[in-house]
PDB file of C-alpha atoms and ligand atoms in Angstrom:
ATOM      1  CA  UNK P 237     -22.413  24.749  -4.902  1.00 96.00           C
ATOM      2  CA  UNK P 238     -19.130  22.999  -3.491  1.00 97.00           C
ATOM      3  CA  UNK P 239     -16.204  24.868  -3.508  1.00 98.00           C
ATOM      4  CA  UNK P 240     -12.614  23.153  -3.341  1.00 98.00           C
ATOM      5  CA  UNK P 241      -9.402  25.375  -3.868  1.00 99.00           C
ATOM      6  CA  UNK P 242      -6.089  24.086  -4.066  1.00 99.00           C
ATOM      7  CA  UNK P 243      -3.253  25.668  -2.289  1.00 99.00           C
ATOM      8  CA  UNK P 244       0.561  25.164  -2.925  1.00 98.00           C
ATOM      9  CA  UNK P 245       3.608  27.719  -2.533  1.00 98.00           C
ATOM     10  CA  UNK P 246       3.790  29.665  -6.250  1.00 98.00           C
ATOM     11  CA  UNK P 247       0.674  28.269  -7.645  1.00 98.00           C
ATOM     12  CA  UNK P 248       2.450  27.771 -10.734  1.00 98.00           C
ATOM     13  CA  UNK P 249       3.532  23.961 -10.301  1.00 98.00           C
ATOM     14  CA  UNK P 250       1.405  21.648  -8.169  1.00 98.00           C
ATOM     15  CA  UNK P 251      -1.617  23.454  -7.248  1.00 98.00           C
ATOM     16  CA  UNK P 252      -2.942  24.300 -10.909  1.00 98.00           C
ATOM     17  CA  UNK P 253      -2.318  20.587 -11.842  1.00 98.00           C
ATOM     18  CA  UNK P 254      -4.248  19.656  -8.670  1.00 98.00           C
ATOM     19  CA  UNK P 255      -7.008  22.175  -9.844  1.00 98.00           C
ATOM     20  CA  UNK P 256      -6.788  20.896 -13.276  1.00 98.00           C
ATOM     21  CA  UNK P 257      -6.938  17.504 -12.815  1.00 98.00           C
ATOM     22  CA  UNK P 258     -10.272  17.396 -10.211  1.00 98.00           C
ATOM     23  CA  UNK P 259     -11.997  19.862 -12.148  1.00 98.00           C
ATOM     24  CA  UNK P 260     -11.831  17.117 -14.927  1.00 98.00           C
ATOM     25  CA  UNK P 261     -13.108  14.758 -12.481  1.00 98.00           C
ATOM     26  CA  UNK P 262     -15.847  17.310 -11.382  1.00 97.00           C
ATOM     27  CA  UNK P 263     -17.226  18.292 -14.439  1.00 92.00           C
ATOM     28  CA  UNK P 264     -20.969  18.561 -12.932  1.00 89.00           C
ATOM     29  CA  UNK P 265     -22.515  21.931 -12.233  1.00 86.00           C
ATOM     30  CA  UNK P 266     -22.911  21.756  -8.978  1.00 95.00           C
ATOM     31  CA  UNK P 267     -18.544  21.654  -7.897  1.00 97.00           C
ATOM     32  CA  UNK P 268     -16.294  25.228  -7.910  1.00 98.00           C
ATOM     33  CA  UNK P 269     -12.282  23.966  -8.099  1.00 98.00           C
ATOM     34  CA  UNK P 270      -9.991  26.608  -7.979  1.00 98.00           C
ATOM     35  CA  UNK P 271      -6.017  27.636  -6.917  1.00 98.00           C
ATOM     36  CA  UNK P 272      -3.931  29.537  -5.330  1.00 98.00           C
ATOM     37  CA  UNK P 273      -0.418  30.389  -3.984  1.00 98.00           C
ATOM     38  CA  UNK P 274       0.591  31.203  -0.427  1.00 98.00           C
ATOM     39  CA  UNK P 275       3.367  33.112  -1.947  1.00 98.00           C
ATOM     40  CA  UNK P 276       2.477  36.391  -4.568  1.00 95.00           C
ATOM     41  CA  UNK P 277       5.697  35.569  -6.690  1.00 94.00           C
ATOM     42  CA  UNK P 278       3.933  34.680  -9.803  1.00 94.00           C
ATOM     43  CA  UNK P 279       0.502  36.796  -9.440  1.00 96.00           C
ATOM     44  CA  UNK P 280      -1.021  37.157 -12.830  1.00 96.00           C
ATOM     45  CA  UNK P 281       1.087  34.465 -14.705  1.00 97.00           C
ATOM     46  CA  UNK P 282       0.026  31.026 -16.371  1.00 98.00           C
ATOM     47  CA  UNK P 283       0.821  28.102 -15.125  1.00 98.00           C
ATOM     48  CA  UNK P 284       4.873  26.707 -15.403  1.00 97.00           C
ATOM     49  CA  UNK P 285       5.171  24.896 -18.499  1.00 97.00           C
ATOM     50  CA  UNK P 286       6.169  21.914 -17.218  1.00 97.00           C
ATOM     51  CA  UNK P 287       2.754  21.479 -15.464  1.00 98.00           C
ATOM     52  CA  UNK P 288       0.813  22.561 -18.251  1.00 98.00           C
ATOM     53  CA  UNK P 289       2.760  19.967 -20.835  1.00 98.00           C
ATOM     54  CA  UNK P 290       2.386  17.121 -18.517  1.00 98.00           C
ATOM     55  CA  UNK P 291      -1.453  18.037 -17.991  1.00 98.00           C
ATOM     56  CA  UNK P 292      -1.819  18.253 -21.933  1.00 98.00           C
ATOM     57  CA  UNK P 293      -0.323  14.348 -21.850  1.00 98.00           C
ATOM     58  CA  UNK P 294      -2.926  13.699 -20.203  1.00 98.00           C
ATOM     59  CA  UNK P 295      -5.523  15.447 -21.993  1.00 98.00           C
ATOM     60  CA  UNK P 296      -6.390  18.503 -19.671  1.00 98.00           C
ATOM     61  CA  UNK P 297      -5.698  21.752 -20.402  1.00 98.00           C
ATOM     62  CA  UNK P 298      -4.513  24.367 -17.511  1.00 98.00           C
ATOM     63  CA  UNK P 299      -2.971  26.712 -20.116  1.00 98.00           C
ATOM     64  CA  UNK P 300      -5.664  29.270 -19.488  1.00 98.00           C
ATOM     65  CA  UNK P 301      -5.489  29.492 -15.479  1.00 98.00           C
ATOM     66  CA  UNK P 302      -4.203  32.516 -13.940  1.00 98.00           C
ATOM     67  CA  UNK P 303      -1.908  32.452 -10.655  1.00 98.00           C
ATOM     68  CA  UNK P 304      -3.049  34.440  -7.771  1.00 98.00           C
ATOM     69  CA  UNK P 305      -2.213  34.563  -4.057  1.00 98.00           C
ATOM     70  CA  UNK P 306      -4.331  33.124  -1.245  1.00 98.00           C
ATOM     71  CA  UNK P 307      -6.333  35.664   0.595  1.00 98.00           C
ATOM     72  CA  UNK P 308      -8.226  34.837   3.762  1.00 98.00           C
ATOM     73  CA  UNK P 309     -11.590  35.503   2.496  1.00 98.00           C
ATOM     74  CA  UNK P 310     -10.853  32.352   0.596  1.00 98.00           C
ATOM     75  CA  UNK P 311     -11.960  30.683   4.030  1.00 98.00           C
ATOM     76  CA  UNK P 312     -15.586  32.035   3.481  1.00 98.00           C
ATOM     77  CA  UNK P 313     -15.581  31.275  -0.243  1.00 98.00           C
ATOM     78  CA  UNK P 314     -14.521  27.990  -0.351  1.00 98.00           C
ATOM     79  CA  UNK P 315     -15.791  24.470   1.532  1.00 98.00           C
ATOM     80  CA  UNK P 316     -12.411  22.044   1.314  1.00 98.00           C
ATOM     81  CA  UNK P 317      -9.163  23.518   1.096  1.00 99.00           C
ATOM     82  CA  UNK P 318      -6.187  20.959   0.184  1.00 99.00           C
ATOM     83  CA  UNK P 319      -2.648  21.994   0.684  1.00 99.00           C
ATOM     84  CA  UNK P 320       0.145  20.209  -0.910  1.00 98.00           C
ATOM     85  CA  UNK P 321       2.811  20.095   1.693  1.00 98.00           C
ATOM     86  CA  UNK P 322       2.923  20.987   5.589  1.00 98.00           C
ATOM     87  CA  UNK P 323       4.976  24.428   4.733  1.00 98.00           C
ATOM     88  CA  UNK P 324       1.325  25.093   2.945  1.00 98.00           C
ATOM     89  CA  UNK P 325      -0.285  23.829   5.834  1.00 98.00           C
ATOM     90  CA  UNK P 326       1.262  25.974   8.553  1.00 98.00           C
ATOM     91  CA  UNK P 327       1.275  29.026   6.401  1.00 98.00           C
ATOM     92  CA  UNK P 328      -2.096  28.685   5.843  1.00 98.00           C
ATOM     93  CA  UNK P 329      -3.450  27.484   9.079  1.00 98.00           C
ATOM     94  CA  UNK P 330      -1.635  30.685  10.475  1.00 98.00           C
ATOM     95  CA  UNK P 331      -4.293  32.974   8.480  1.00 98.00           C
ATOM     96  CA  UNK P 332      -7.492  30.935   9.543  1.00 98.00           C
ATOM     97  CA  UNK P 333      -9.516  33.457  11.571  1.00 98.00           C
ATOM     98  CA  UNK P 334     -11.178  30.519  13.494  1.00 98.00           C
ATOM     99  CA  UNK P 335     -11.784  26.704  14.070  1.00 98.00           C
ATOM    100  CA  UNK P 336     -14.195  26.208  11.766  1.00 98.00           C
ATOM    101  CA  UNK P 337     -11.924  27.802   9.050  1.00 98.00           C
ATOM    102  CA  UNK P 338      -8.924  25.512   9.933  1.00 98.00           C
ATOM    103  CA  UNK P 339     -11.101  22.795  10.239  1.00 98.00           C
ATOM    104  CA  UNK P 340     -11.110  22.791   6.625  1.00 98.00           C
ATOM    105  CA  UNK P 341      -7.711  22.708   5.253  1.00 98.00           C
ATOM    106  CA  UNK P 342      -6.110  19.228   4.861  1.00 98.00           C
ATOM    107  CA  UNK P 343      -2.907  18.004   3.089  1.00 98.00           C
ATOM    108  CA  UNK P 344      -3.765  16.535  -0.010  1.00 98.00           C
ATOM    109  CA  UNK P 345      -2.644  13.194   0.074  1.00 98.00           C
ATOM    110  CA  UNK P 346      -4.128  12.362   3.286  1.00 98.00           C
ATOM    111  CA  UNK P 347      -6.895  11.813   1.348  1.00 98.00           C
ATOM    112  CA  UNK P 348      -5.283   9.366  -0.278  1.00 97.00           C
ATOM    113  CA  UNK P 349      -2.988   7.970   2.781  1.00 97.00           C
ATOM    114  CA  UNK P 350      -5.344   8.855   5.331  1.00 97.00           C
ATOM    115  CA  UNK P 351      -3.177  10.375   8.539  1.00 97.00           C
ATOM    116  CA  UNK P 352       0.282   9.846   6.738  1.00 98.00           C
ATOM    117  CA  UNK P 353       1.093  13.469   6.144  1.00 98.00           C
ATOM    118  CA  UNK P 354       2.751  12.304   3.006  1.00 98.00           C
ATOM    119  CA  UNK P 355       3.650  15.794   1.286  1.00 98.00           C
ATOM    120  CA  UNK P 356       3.480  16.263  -2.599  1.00 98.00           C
ATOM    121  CA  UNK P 357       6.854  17.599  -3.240  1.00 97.00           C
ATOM    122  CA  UNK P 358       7.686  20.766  -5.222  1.00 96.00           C
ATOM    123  CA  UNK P 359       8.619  19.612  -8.613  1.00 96.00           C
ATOM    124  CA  UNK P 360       9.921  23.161  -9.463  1.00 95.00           C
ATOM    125  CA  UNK P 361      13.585  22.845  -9.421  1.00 92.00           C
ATOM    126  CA  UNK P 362      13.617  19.381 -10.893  1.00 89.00           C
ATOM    127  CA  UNK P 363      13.345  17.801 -13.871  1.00 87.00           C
ATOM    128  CA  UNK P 364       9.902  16.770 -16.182  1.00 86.00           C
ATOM    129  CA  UNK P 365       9.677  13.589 -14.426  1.00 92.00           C
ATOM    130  CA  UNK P 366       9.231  15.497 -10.959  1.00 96.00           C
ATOM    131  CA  UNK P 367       6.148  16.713 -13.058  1.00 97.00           C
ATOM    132  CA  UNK P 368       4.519  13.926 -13.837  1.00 97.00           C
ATOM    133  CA  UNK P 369       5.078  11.891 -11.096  1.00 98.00           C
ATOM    134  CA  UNK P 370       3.074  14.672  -9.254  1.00 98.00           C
ATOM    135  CA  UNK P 371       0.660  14.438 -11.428  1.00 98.00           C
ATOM    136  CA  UNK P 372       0.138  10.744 -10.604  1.00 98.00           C
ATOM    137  CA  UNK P 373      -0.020  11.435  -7.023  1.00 98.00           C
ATOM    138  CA  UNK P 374      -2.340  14.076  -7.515  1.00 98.00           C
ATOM    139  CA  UNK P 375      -4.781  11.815  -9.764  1.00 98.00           C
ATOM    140  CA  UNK P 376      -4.823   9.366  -7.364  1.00 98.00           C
ATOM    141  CA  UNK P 377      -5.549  11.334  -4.749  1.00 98.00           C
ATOM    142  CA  UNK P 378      -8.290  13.843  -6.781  1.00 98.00           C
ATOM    143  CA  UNK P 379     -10.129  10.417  -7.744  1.00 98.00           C
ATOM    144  CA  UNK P 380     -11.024   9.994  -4.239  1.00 98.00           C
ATOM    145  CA  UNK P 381     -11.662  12.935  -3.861  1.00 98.00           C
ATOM    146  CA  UNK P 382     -14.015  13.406  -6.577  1.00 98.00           C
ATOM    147  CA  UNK P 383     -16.089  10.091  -5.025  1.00 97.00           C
ATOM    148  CA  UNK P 384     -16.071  11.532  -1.892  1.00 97.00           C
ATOM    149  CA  UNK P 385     -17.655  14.837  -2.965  1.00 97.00           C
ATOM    150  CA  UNK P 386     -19.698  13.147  -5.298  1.00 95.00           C
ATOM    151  CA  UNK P 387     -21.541  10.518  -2.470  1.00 92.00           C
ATOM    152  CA  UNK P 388     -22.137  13.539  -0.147  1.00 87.00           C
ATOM    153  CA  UNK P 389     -23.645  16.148  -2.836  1.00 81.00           C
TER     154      UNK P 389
HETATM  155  P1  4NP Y  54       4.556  25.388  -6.667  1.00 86.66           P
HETATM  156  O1  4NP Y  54       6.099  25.454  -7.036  1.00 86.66           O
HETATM  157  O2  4NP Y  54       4.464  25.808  -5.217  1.00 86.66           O
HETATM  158  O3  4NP Y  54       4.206  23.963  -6.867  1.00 86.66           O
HETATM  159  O4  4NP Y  54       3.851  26.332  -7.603  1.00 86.66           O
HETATM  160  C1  4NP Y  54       6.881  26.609  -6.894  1.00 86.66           C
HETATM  161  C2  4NP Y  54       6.862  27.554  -7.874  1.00 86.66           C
HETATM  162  C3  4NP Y  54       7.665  28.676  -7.767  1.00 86.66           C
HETATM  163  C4  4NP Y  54       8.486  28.828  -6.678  1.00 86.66           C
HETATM  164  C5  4NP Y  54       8.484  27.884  -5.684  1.00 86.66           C
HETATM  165  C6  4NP Y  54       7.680  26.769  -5.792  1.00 86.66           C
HETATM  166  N1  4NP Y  54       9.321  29.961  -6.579  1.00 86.66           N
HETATM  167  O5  4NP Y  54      10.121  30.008  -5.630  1.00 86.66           O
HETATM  168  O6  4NP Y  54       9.269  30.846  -7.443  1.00 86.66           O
END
């Protein structure tokens, strides 16, 4: 089983899109994709409902996903961790317990824009189109992910 878990800040905006959107790339038996949040302001609650609109546009449905906060046995659980921005990045390369652990967090859209450090920005005090306009940027960048994962399993 590969396991992939997407990290952003509240895990309410960008991170259950991200999760969302490979899982519907991922859909064999084989792939794990879950979130979280390196903050615990929103522990429990669904997803904001600006990400889950713009994911039912596009015909995926995050309504059901529960936020929850990062926790550092998610470095033994899980095999790829993407972060969405670099304040993800340090907070969670902070709680890595060793090299092999850090060595798997990456920011997201260097899969896309390999070495760019392009951040996916928080949509959550803008407006709808902040929404889906991380939702294309998080397509694009899930698609290769979801070749990448699927050549090497
Ligand atoms: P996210 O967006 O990190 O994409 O889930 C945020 C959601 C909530 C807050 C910040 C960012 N907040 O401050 O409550």
């Amino acid at each position: 089983m590969i396991k992939i878990l997407m990290v952003c800040l509240g895990n309410i905006c960008r991170s259950p899109l991200a999760e969302g959107i490979l899982h519907a790339k991922l859909t064999e038996d084989n792939f794990f994709v879950d979130s979280a949040g390196t903050a615990g302001y929103h522990i429990g609650s669904q997803p904001d409902i600006r990400s889950v609109k713009v994911a039912k546009n596009h015909f995926i449905d995050i309504s059901k996903q529960k936020c929850r906060q990062f926790c550092v046995t998610d470095f033994d659980n899980f095999d790829y961790i993407y972060v969405m921005d670099m304040s993800n990045y340090r907070d969670i390369i902070a709680l890595a317990p060793n090299e092999n652990s850090k060595q798997k967090v990456h920011l997201i859209l260097n899969e896309l824009f390999p070495n760019e450090n392009i951040e996916v920005p928080d949509p959550y005090y803008g407006g709808d189109d902040g929404f889906e306009q991380v939702f294309q940027m998080l397509d694009k960048s899930c698609e290769v992910i979801a070749k990448k994962l699927k050549q090497n399993s």
